[in-house]
Short mmCIF file of C-alpha atoms in Angstrom, two decimals:
data_model
loop_
_atom_site.label_atom_id
_atom_site.label_comp_id
_atom_site.label_asym_id
_atom_site.label_seq_id
_atom_site.Cartn_x
_atom_site.Cartn_y
_atom_site.Cartn_z
CA MET A 13 12.73 -31.12 7.78
CA ALA A 14 10.13 -33.25 5.98
CA ALA A 15 7.41 -31.36 4.15
CA GLU A 16 4.73 -33.39 5.97
CA GLN A 17 5.94 -32.36 9.43
CA LEU A 18 4.21 -29.04 9.40
CA ILE A 19 3.23 -28.24 12.98
CA THR A 20 5.27 -29.58 15.89
CA PRO A 21 4.66 -28.56 19.52
CA THR A 22 7.85 -29.20 21.52
CA THR A 23 8.78 -29.47 25.15
CA THR A 24 10.56 -26.13 24.86
CA THR A 25 7.13 -24.48 24.47
CA THR A 26 7.78 -23.61 20.84
CA LEU A 27 5.29 -24.42 18.10
CA ILE A 28 7.16 -25.04 14.84
CA PHE A 29 5.40 -24.90 11.47
CA GLN A 30 6.38 -24.82 7.80
CA LEU A 31 5.04 -21.46 6.62
CA GLU A 32 4.23 -22.11 2.95
CA GLU A 33 2.80 -25.60 3.45
CA THR A 34 0.80 -24.75 6.55
CA LEU A 35 -0.63 -21.31 5.78
CA LEU A 36 -0.52 -20.41 2.07
CA ARG A 37 -3.21 -21.57 -0.31
CA SER A 38 -1.14 -21.34 -3.48
CA PRO A 39 1.94 -23.54 -3.96
CA SER A 40 3.52 -21.00 -6.35
CA LEU A 41 6.25 -18.70 -5.01
CA PHE A 42 6.59 -16.80 -8.31
CA PRO A 43 4.45 -13.81 -7.19
CA TYR A 44 6.72 -13.02 -4.24
CA PHE A 45 9.90 -13.15 -6.31
CA THR A 46 8.19 -10.99 -8.97
CA LEU A 47 7.42 -8.37 -6.33
CA VAL A 48 11.08 -8.33 -5.27
CA ALA A 49 12.24 -8.07 -8.88
CA LEU A 50 9.75 -5.40 -9.95
CA GLU A 51 9.58 -3.21 -6.85
CA THR A 52 13.32 -3.12 -6.15
CA GLY A 53 15.03 -4.19 -9.37
CA GLY A 54 12.81 -2.66 -12.03
CA ILE A 55 10.67 -3.90 -14.90
CA LEU A 56 13.58 -5.35 -16.90
CA ARG A 57 14.57 -7.65 -14.03
CA ALA A 58 10.93 -8.72 -13.63
CA PHE A 59 10.75 -9.37 -17.39
CA LEU A 60 13.87 -11.54 -17.16
CA LEU A 61 12.32 -13.53 -14.31
CA GLY A 62 9.14 -14.04 -16.34
CA LEU A 63 11.16 -15.11 -19.37
CA PHE A 64 12.94 -17.89 -17.45
CA TYR A 65 10.04 -18.92 -15.21
CA PRO A 66 8.57 -21.63 -17.53
CA LEU A 67 11.98 -23.33 -17.49
CA LEU A 68 12.22 -23.02 -13.72
CA ARG A 69 8.66 -24.24 -13.27
CA PHE A 70 8.60 -27.27 -15.53
CA VAL A 71 12.23 -28.41 -15.96
CA VAL A 72 14.18 -27.91 -12.72
CA GLY A 73 13.00 -28.96 -9.27
CA ARG A 74 11.47 -26.71 -6.63
CA SER A 75 14.64 -26.30 -4.59
CA THR A 76 16.81 -25.47 -7.61
CA GLY A 77 14.09 -23.20 -8.96
CA ILE A 78 14.06 -21.18 -5.72
CA LYS A 79 17.84 -20.80 -5.88
CA LEU A 80 17.73 -19.60 -9.50
CA MET A 81 14.85 -17.18 -8.84
CA THR A 82 16.74 -15.84 -5.84
CA PHE A 83 19.78 -15.18 -8.02
CA LEU A 84 17.74 -13.47 -10.75
CA CYS A 85 15.87 -11.27 -8.27
CA PHE A 86 18.50 -10.51 -5.61
CA ALA A 87 21.83 -10.19 -7.41
CA GLY A 88 23.10 -6.61 -7.15
CA LEU A 89 20.25 -5.26 -5.01
CA LYS A 90 20.89 -3.20 -1.88
CA THR A 91 20.19 -5.19 1.25
CA ASP A 92 18.36 -2.27 2.91
CA ARG A 93 15.91 -1.94 0.03
CA VAL A 94 15.01 -5.62 0.07
CA ARG A 95 14.59 -5.64 3.85
CA LEU A 96 12.30 -2.63 3.59
CA LEU A 97 10.27 -4.40 0.90
CA GLY A 98 9.96 -7.41 3.20
CA ARG A 99 8.34 -5.19 5.84
CA SER A 100 6.29 -2.80 3.71
CA VAL A 101 5.22 -4.63 0.54
CA LEU A 102 5.27 -8.41 0.87
CA PRO A 103 3.10 -8.77 4.03
CA LYS A 104 -0.01 -7.64 2.14
CA TRP A 105 0.43 -10.36 -0.47
CA PHE A 106 1.22 -13.06 2.06
CA LEU A 107 -1.96 -12.16 3.96
CA ASP A 108 -3.84 -12.25 0.66
CA ASP A 109 -2.73 -15.88 0.19
CA VAL A 110 -3.22 -17.14 3.75
CA GLY A 111 -5.97 -19.73 4.12
CA LEU A 112 -8.46 -19.18 6.91
CA GLU A 113 -8.41 -22.85 7.85
CA GLY A 114 -4.62 -22.95 7.92
CA LEU A 115 -4.30 -19.95 10.22
CA GLU A 116 -7.02 -21.21 12.55
CA ASN A 117 -5.27 -24.57 12.71
CA VAL A 118 -1.97 -23.00 13.77
CA MET A 119 -3.52 -20.63 16.30
CA SER A 120 -5.74 -23.31 17.84
CA ARG A 121 -2.70 -25.54 18.46
CA ARG A 122 -0.55 -22.74 19.81
CA GLN A 123 -1.82 -22.92 23.40
CA GLY A 124 0.50 -20.22 24.65
CA GLU A 125 3.68 -21.52 22.99
CA LYS A 126 6.08 -19.35 21.06
CA LEU A 127 5.95 -19.71 17.29
CA MET A 128 8.82 -20.72 15.00
CA ALA A 129 8.19 -20.45 11.25
CA VAL A 130 10.30 -22.46 8.79
CA SER A 131 10.30 -21.22 5.19
CA ASP A 132 11.72 -22.29 1.83
CA LEU A 133 12.01 -18.63 0.87
CA PRO A 134 14.91 -16.32 1.77
CA ARG A 135 14.41 -15.19 5.35
CA VAL A 136 14.53 -11.52 4.35
CA MET A 137 11.33 -12.03 2.33
CA VAL A 138 9.19 -13.64 5.05
CA GLU A 139 10.52 -12.29 8.35
CA GLY A 140 8.56 -9.02 8.31
CA PHE A 141 5.28 -10.80 7.62
CA ALA A 142 5.86 -13.62 10.11
CA ARG A 143 7.00 -11.39 12.97
CA ASP A 144 4.72 -8.38 12.51
CA TYR A 145 1.48 -10.11 11.49
CA LEU A 146 1.69 -13.64 12.93
CA GLY A 147 3.61 -12.90 16.12
CA VAL A 148 6.32 -15.42 15.24
CA ALA A 149 9.29 -15.30 17.60
CA THR A 150 11.79 -17.03 15.31
CA VAL A 151 11.90 -17.22 11.51
CA VAL A 152 14.06 -19.92 9.93
CA GLY A 153 14.64 -19.36 6.22
CA ARG A 154 17.38 -19.45 3.65
CA GLU A 155 20.09 -16.81 3.94
CA VAL A 156 21.31 -14.88 0.87
CA LYS A 157 24.97 -13.91 0.66
CA GLU A 158 25.75 -10.21 0.82
CA VAL A 159 28.87 -8.11 0.29
CA ASN A 160 29.24 -4.45 1.32
CA GLY A 161 25.50 -3.90 1.62
CA TYR A 162 24.56 -5.66 -1.63
CA PHE A 163 23.11 -9.11 -2.21
CA VAL A 164 25.23 -11.43 -4.33
CA GLY A 165 22.23 -13.57 -5.22
CA LEU A 166 23.74 -16.85 -3.97
CA MET A 167 22.31 -18.70 -0.99
CA GLU A 168 24.28 -19.63 2.07
CA GLU A 169 24.54 -23.28 3.12
CA ASP A 170 21.15 -24.55 4.22
CA ARG A 171 21.22 -24.76 8.02
CA ARG A 172 17.47 -24.68 8.64
CA GLU A 173 17.23 -28.24 9.92
CA GLU A 174 20.11 -27.63 12.32
CA ARG A 175 18.39 -24.53 13.74
CA VAL A 176 15.09 -26.34 14.11
CA LEU A 177 16.66 -29.33 15.86
CA ARG A 178 18.35 -27.03 18.36
CA ALA A 179 14.89 -25.77 19.32
CA VAL A 180 13.31 -29.23 19.57
CA ASP A 181 13.84 -31.48 22.60
CA GLU A 182 11.04 -33.93 21.94
CA VAL A 183 8.35 -34.14 19.25
CA LYS A 184 4.97 -34.53 20.86
CA LYS A 185 2.71 -34.68 17.78
CA VAL A 186 2.72 -33.92 14.08
CA HIS A 187 -0.08 -32.42 12.02
CA VAL A 188 -0.15 -33.14 8.30
CA VAL A 189 -1.73 -30.68 5.86
CA ARG A 190 -2.52 -32.39 2.58
CA ARG A 191 -2.59 -30.52 -0.74
CA SER A 192 -6.12 -31.81 -1.35
CA GLU A 193 -7.25 -30.10 1.88
CA LYS A 194 -5.70 -26.79 0.86
CA LYS A 195 -7.75 -26.71 -2.33
CA GLN A 196 -10.85 -26.34 -0.17
CA TRP A 197 -9.44 -23.49 1.93
CA SER A 198 -11.08 -20.08 1.83
CA ALA A 199 -9.29 -16.75 1.71
CA LEU A 200 -8.57 -15.07 5.05
CA PRO A 201 -11.16 -12.30 5.62
CA ARG A 202 -9.81 -8.91 6.64
CA ASN A 203 -11.54 -9.06 10.01
CA LYS A 204 -9.64 -12.29 10.75
CA TYR A 205 -6.19 -10.82 10.16
CA PRO A 206 -4.03 -11.42 13.25
CA LYS A 207 -3.07 -7.73 13.02
CA PRO A 208 -4.86 -5.04 10.95
CA LEU A 209 -3.15 -4.20 7.66
CA ILE A 210 -3.29 -0.40 7.59
CA PHE A 211 -0.10 0.55 5.78
CA HIS A 212 1.60 -1.11 2.84
CA ASP A 213 3.70 0.11 -0.07
CA GLY A 214 4.60 -0.93 -3.62
CA ARG A 215 3.13 -0.04 -6.98
CA LEU A 216 1.39 -3.28 -7.96
CA ALA A 217 -2.30 -3.50 -7.09
CA PHE A 218 -2.76 -7.12 -8.21
CA ARG A 219 -1.23 -10.43 -7.23
CA PRO A 220 1.51 -10.99 -9.86
CA THR A 221 0.90 -14.59 -10.86
CA PHE A 222 2.61 -15.66 -14.08
CA PRO A 223 -0.46 -15.08 -16.33
CA ALA A 224 -1.19 -11.72 -14.65
CA THR A 225 2.44 -10.61 -15.01
CA LEU A 226 2.39 -11.59 -18.68
CA ALA A 227 -0.73 -9.44 -19.14
CA LEU A 228 1.08 -6.56 -17.39
CA PHE A 229 3.98 -6.66 -19.85
CA MET A 230 1.53 -6.68 -22.76
CA TRP A 231 -0.40 -3.72 -21.36
CA VAL A 232 2.43 -1.36 -20.40
CA PRO A 233 3.32 -0.11 -23.94
CA PHE A 234 -0.33 0.80 -24.61
CA GLY A 235 -0.65 2.16 -21.09
CA PHE A 236 2.17 4.67 -21.56
CA LEU A 237 0.42 6.07 -24.63
CA LEU A 238 -2.84 6.26 -22.67
CA VAL A 239 -1.12 8.17 -19.85
CA VAL A 240 0.02 10.84 -22.32
CA ILE A 241 -3.46 11.15 -23.83
CA ARG A 242 -5.15 11.42 -20.42
CA PHE A 243 -2.61 13.96 -19.22
CA LEU A 244 -3.14 16.16 -22.30
CA ILE A 245 -6.92 15.98 -21.87
CA GLY A 246 -6.70 17.14 -18.27
CA ARG A 247 -4.17 19.85 -18.97
CA LEU A 248 -5.43 21.38 -22.22
CA LEU A 249 -9.21 20.99 -22.43
CA PRO A 250 -11.74 23.27 -20.70
CA PHE A 251 -13.02 21.96 -17.36
CA PRO A 252 -16.52 21.01 -18.62
CA LEU A 253 -14.98 18.71 -21.27
CA VAL A 254 -12.35 16.99 -19.15
CA ILE A 255 -14.54 14.41 -17.37
CA PRO A 256 -16.48 13.34 -20.52
CA CYS A 257 -13.27 13.00 -22.54
CA LEU A 258 -11.43 11.11 -19.82
CA SER A 259 -14.42 8.77 -19.61
CA LEU A 260 -13.92 7.95 -23.29
CA THR A 261 -10.42 6.68 -22.44
CA GLY A 262 -11.79 4.18 -19.90
CA MET A 263 -11.66 6.24 -16.71
CA ARG A 264 -14.79 6.06 -14.57
CA PHE A 265 -16.14 8.80 -12.31
CA VAL A 266 -19.01 8.69 -9.82
CA PHE A 267 -20.03 11.99 -8.22
CA THR A 268 -22.86 12.04 -5.69
CA GLY A 269 -24.26 14.53 -3.21
CA THR A 270 -24.94 18.20 -3.79
CA PRO A 271 -22.10 20.64 -3.18
CA PRO A 272 -23.24 24.06 -1.95
CA PRO A 273 -23.34 26.90 -4.49
CA PRO A 274 -20.56 29.48 -4.20
CA PRO A 275 -21.52 32.39 -1.99
CA PRO A 276 -22.49 35.46 -4.05
CA GLY A 277 -19.74 38.03 -4.10
CA ARG A 278 -17.63 35.75 -1.85
CA SER A 279 -18.98 37.50 1.23
CA GLY A 280 -18.13 35.62 4.37
CA GLY A 281 -15.35 33.55 2.83
CA GLY A 282 -15.20 30.57 0.52
CA THR A 283 -15.88 26.88 1.04
CA MET A 284 -13.41 24.46 2.58
CA TYR A 285 -13.77 21.06 0.87
CA VAL A 286 -12.28 18.49 3.24
CA CYS A 287 -11.61 15.04 1.82
CA ASN A 288 -9.83 11.87 2.81
CA HIS A 289 -6.64 11.25 0.87
CA ARG A 290 -6.37 8.37 -1.62
CA THR A 291 -4.09 9.79 -4.36
CA LEU A 292 -2.45 13.09 -5.31
CA LEU A 293 -5.27 13.59 -7.80
CA ASP A 294 -7.94 14.02 -5.10
CA PRO A 295 -8.06 17.86 -5.19
CA ILE A 296 -8.02 17.87 -9.00
CA VAL A 297 -10.93 15.45 -9.26
CA ILE A 298 -12.96 17.44 -6.72
CA ALA A 299 -12.31 20.67 -8.64
CA LEU A 300 -13.37 18.93 -11.88
CA ALA A 301 -16.54 17.64 -10.24
CA LEU A 302 -17.35 21.19 -9.11
CA LEU A 303 -16.35 22.70 -12.49
CA ASN A 304 -14.46 25.14 -10.29
CA THR A 305 -11.37 26.47 -12.05
CA THR A 306 -10.56 28.83 -9.18
CA ALA A 307 -10.43 26.21 -6.40
CA THR A 308 -7.03 25.95 -4.74
CA ALA A 309 -5.49 22.74 -3.43
CA VAL A 310 -3.29 23.06 -0.36
CA THR A 311 -0.93 20.11 -0.15
CA TYR A 312 2.13 18.70 1.59
CA SER A 313 5.21 17.22 -0.07
CA VAL A 314 4.09 17.61 -3.68
CA SER A 315 6.93 17.79 -6.19
CA LYS A 316 7.50 20.94 -8.24
CA PHE A 317 6.84 18.91 -11.37
CA ASN A 318 3.35 17.91 -10.21
CA GLU A 319 2.65 21.52 -9.16
CA VAL A 320 3.49 22.75 -12.66
CA ILE A 321 1.44 20.18 -14.57
CA SER A 322 -1.63 20.37 -12.31
CA PRO A 323 -4.72 21.90 -13.97
CA VAL A 324 -5.70 23.51 -10.65
CA ARG A 325 -3.69 25.84 -8.48
CA ASN A 326 -1.53 24.11 -5.87
CA VAL A 327 -0.19 25.91 -2.82
CA PRO A 328 2.40 23.93 -0.84
CA LEU A 329 2.19 23.93 2.94
CA THR A 330 5.28 24.15 5.13
CA ARG A 331 4.32 22.08 8.22
CA ASP A 332 4.75 25.27 10.22
CA ARG A 333 1.34 25.46 11.88
CA GLU A 334 1.09 29.23 12.21
CA ARG A 335 2.39 29.92 8.74
CA ASP A 336 0.18 27.28 7.13
CA GLY A 337 -2.82 28.70 8.96
CA ARG A 338 -2.17 32.15 7.54
CA ILE A 339 -1.75 30.74 4.03
CA MET A 340 -5.03 28.82 4.15
CA GLU A 341 -6.90 31.73 5.73
CA GLU A 342 -5.78 34.11 2.98
CA ILE A 343 -6.83 31.69 0.23
CA LEU A 344 -10.19 30.99 1.88
CA ARG A 345 -11.03 34.69 1.99
CA HIS A 346 -10.91 34.86 -1.80
CA GLY A 347 -12.08 31.44 -2.95
CA ASP A 348 -12.59 27.77 -2.29
CA VAL A 349 -9.98 25.46 -0.81
CA VAL A 350 -9.55 21.70 -1.15
CA VAL A 351 -7.59 20.12 1.70
CA CYS A 352 -6.70 16.57 2.74
CA PRO A 353 -6.13 16.84 6.51
CA GLU A 354 -4.69 13.32 6.83
CA GLY A 355 -1.52 14.78 5.31
CA THR A 356 -0.75 11.58 3.39
CA THR A 357 -2.53 8.88 1.42
CA CYS A 358 -3.94 5.66 2.85
CA ARG A 359 -4.85 2.76 0.54
CA GLU A 360 -6.72 0.52 2.93
CA PRO A 361 -10.21 1.15 4.39
CA TYR A 362 -8.89 3.28 7.23
CA LEU A 363 -8.74 7.01 7.90
CA LEU A 364 -5.69 8.55 9.52
CA ARG A 365 -5.99 11.33 12.08
CA PHE A 366 -7.40 14.59 10.68
CA SER A 367 -5.35 17.65 11.55
CA PRO A 368 -7.65 20.28 13.14
CA LEU A 369 -5.95 23.15 11.32
CA PHE A 370 -8.56 23.26 8.56
CA ALA A 371 -11.38 23.61 11.10
CA GLU A 372 -9.62 26.39 12.97
CA VAL A 373 -8.99 28.29 9.72
CA ALA A 374 -12.56 27.84 8.51
CA GLY A 375 -13.93 29.01 11.87
CA GLY A 376 -11.74 32.07 11.92
CA SER A 377 -12.60 32.98 8.31
CA ALA A 378 -16.33 32.29 8.57
CA GLY A 379 -16.03 29.74 5.76
CA LYS A 380 -18.05 26.58 5.18
CA ILE A 381 -16.73 23.07 5.76
CA VAL A 382 -17.99 20.46 3.28
CA PRO A 383 -16.77 16.88 3.85
CA VAL A 384 -16.08 14.89 0.68
CA ALA A 385 -15.84 11.11 0.85
CA VAL A 386 -13.34 10.00 -1.80
CA ASN A 387 -12.60 6.45 -2.92
CA VAL A 388 -10.49 4.96 -5.69
CA GLY A 389 -10.59 1.64 -7.51
CA VAL A 390 -7.57 0.41 -9.47
CA SER A 391 -6.72 -2.92 -11.10
CA MET A 392 -2.98 -2.72 -11.88
CA PHE A 393 -1.14 0.11 -10.13
CA TYR A 394 -1.43 2.15 -6.97
CA GLY A 395 -1.17 5.91 -7.54
CA SER A 396 0.68 6.47 -4.28
CA THR A 397 3.98 5.49 -2.71
CA ALA A 398 5.97 6.10 0.46
CA SER A 399 9.42 4.98 -0.64
CA GLY A 400 9.30 5.49 -4.42
CA LEU A 401 9.29 8.55 -6.69
CA LYS A 402 6.22 10.56 -5.69
CA LEU A 403 6.33 12.66 -8.85
CA LEU A 404 5.25 9.50 -10.73
CA ASP A 405 2.16 8.93 -8.55
CA PRO A 406 -0.34 10.56 -10.96
CA ALA A 407 1.21 8.71 -13.92
CA PHE A 408 0.81 5.34 -12.22
CA HIS A 409 -2.84 6.06 -11.47
CA LEU A 410 -3.45 7.06 -15.08
CA LEU A 411 -1.64 3.89 -16.22
CA ASN A 412 -4.54 1.74 -14.97
CA PRO A 413 -6.85 0.54 -17.77
CA CYS A 414 -10.13 1.62 -16.14
CA PRO A 415 -9.53 3.40 -12.83
CA LEU A 416 -12.57 4.41 -10.79
CA TYR A 417 -12.83 7.67 -8.86
CA SER A 418 -15.80 8.41 -6.64
CA ALA A 419 -16.51 11.58 -4.66
CA ASN A 420 -19.54 12.04 -2.45
CA PHE A 421 -20.20 15.63 -1.33
CA LEU A 422 -21.73 15.41 2.13
CA VAL A 423 -23.74 17.90 4.17
CA ALA A 424 -21.75 20.87 5.45
CA VAL A 425 -20.73 20.63 9.11
CA PRO A 426 -20.75 23.51 11.61
CA THR A 427 -17.46 25.34 12.01
CA PRO A 428 -16.00 26.08 15.45
CA SER A 429 -16.65 29.53 16.80
CA ALA A 430 -14.21 32.24 15.77
CA ALA A 431 -13.04 32.58 19.38
CA ALA A 432 -12.36 28.85 19.73
CA ALA A 433 -10.63 28.75 16.36
CA ALA A 434 -8.43 31.71 17.20
CA ALA A 435 -7.48 30.09 20.49
CA GLY A 436 -6.71 26.78 18.77
CA GLY A 437 -8.83 25.06 21.36
CA GLY A 438 -11.01 22.00 21.44
CA GLY A 439 -13.47 23.38 18.91
CA GLY A 440 -11.17 22.68 15.99
CA ILE A 441 -10.25 19.22 17.26
CA GLU A 442 -13.90 18.30 17.78
CA VAL A 443 -14.82 19.44 14.28
CA ALA A 444 -11.87 17.56 12.76
CA ASN A 445 -12.87 14.36 14.57
CA SER A 446 -16.48 14.89 13.51
CA VAL A 447 -15.53 15.30 9.86
CA GLN A 448 -13.32 12.21 10.02
CA LYS A 449 -16.20 10.19 11.47
CA VAL A 450 -18.71 11.46 8.91
CA ILE A 451 -16.43 10.51 6.02
CA GLY A 452 -15.51 7.18 7.63
CA ASP A 453 -19.17 6.25 8.17
CA GLU A 454 -20.01 7.15 4.57
CA LEU A 455 -17.20 5.01 3.14
CA GLY A 456 -17.37 2.23 5.70
CA PHE A 457 -13.77 3.00 6.72
CA GLN A 458 -12.40 2.70 10.25
CA CYS A 459 -11.15 5.90 11.89
CA THR A 460 -7.71 5.73 13.51
CA SER A 461 -5.38 8.09 15.36
CA PHE A 462 -2.39 7.19 13.21
CA THR A 463 -0.52 10.04 11.53
CA ARG A 464 1.59 10.44 8.41
CA LYS A 465 4.68 10.05 10.62
CA ASP A 466 3.45 6.62 11.73
CA LYS A 467 2.95 5.62 8.10
CA TYR A 468 6.37 6.68 6.90
CA MET A 469 8.15 5.14 9.86
CA VAL A 470 6.54 1.80 8.96
CA LEU A 471 6.95 1.98 5.18
CA ALA A 472 10.08 4.06 4.60
CA GLY A 473 11.93 4.23 7.90
CA ASN A 474 11.70 8.04 8.07
CA THR A 475 9.23 10.75 9.09
CA GLY A 476 8.16 11.51 5.53
CA VAL A 477 9.31 15.13 5.58
CA ILE A 478 10.78 16.27 2.27
CA SER A 479 13.23 19.16 2.49
CA SER A 480 12.74 22.15 0.25
CA SER A 481 16.00 21.39 -1.58
CA SER A 482 14.60 17.97 -2.51
#
């Protein structure tokens, strides 16, 4: 199929377009192969790809270069892992590269037809993005050979033109997108996404172009040393010195609002600090901001390793509602509690559903509820994952050169009555929704009814429950 024949309405009511030429602003496919290599194959495979890329870019042709990059990135990888990456990681970066004008051009010419996307990339890389975010019915890409659940790295015979011709009875018109036009395209704004991007996975927080990937390899050795220094500061120094010393290493903190003073003698229970969940470090940062060494973080699915190294007390919850309620109530009687009622992290400007358990516990214990709006800014790595090793989440956040953490302590909200809390009725749900809205309005985030189960089903293909033996 000629590169110029980009959008073709046919008499079979199918609109056919070449995905990279029609939608993507950048002609380089290196970032997508780097994501496959790094997220599923490891840093050594990504380093090997970067080492050979100048040869692939300037010596061999585009078609041969794609074949060689496919071999370097795919050989020996489990097919399930790559397919999961195609659904959970790559869509974000494809959306990041989509041109507003290109997408509008495709959608304006659709006129009710089904969409068929033709791609130069392996189909497993683009199918999740094209189907889930563009509504494409059929994706035609290169197929990679696999044996016993592993990719060999070699491509099957190219049958894309044959598949396209089977779908085309008669070409009605052809739209040509010139490279000079694409240089003028603007990035696709988030509010123009065909489908909201709420969940995505992967460690990289930047688009891995060749220069950016080279900078990553140069930074990592220094970054590992910095992680150790930052960890020792947080673990060994007194609370009042931790934030100033971490700031000297490049970390940035912004604390606003006025948290309430602790009740004298702890009469009437402690304070329940309720925050949205961005990383596993949220409760620690809030405790540091309060200079409260006795605050307790109640968390789900935190590894034993992270419990041991945490400078604040961590109490794991069991996902048994009654038992968790008793645990939180007992802690709140004797001190302050930091809780993230979303139950899992969310990277994008959305809030997941807040479990009402915290409100019911606070109402029954006569404690205060203080919403805390938390946000994080990173430049290299995300400090959260759904399918990777969660015990490394804090390390990846600390591996960023200058990560930003902000926490805004908002005005305390009324707790449900003790009777409503004890009955588990609407009082707790109303308070939970109210706290979610207050935090969402403060951050400019959109409130949703999605849960941690929804997130893990999308990103990891499971419910996200970690057994005690794990």
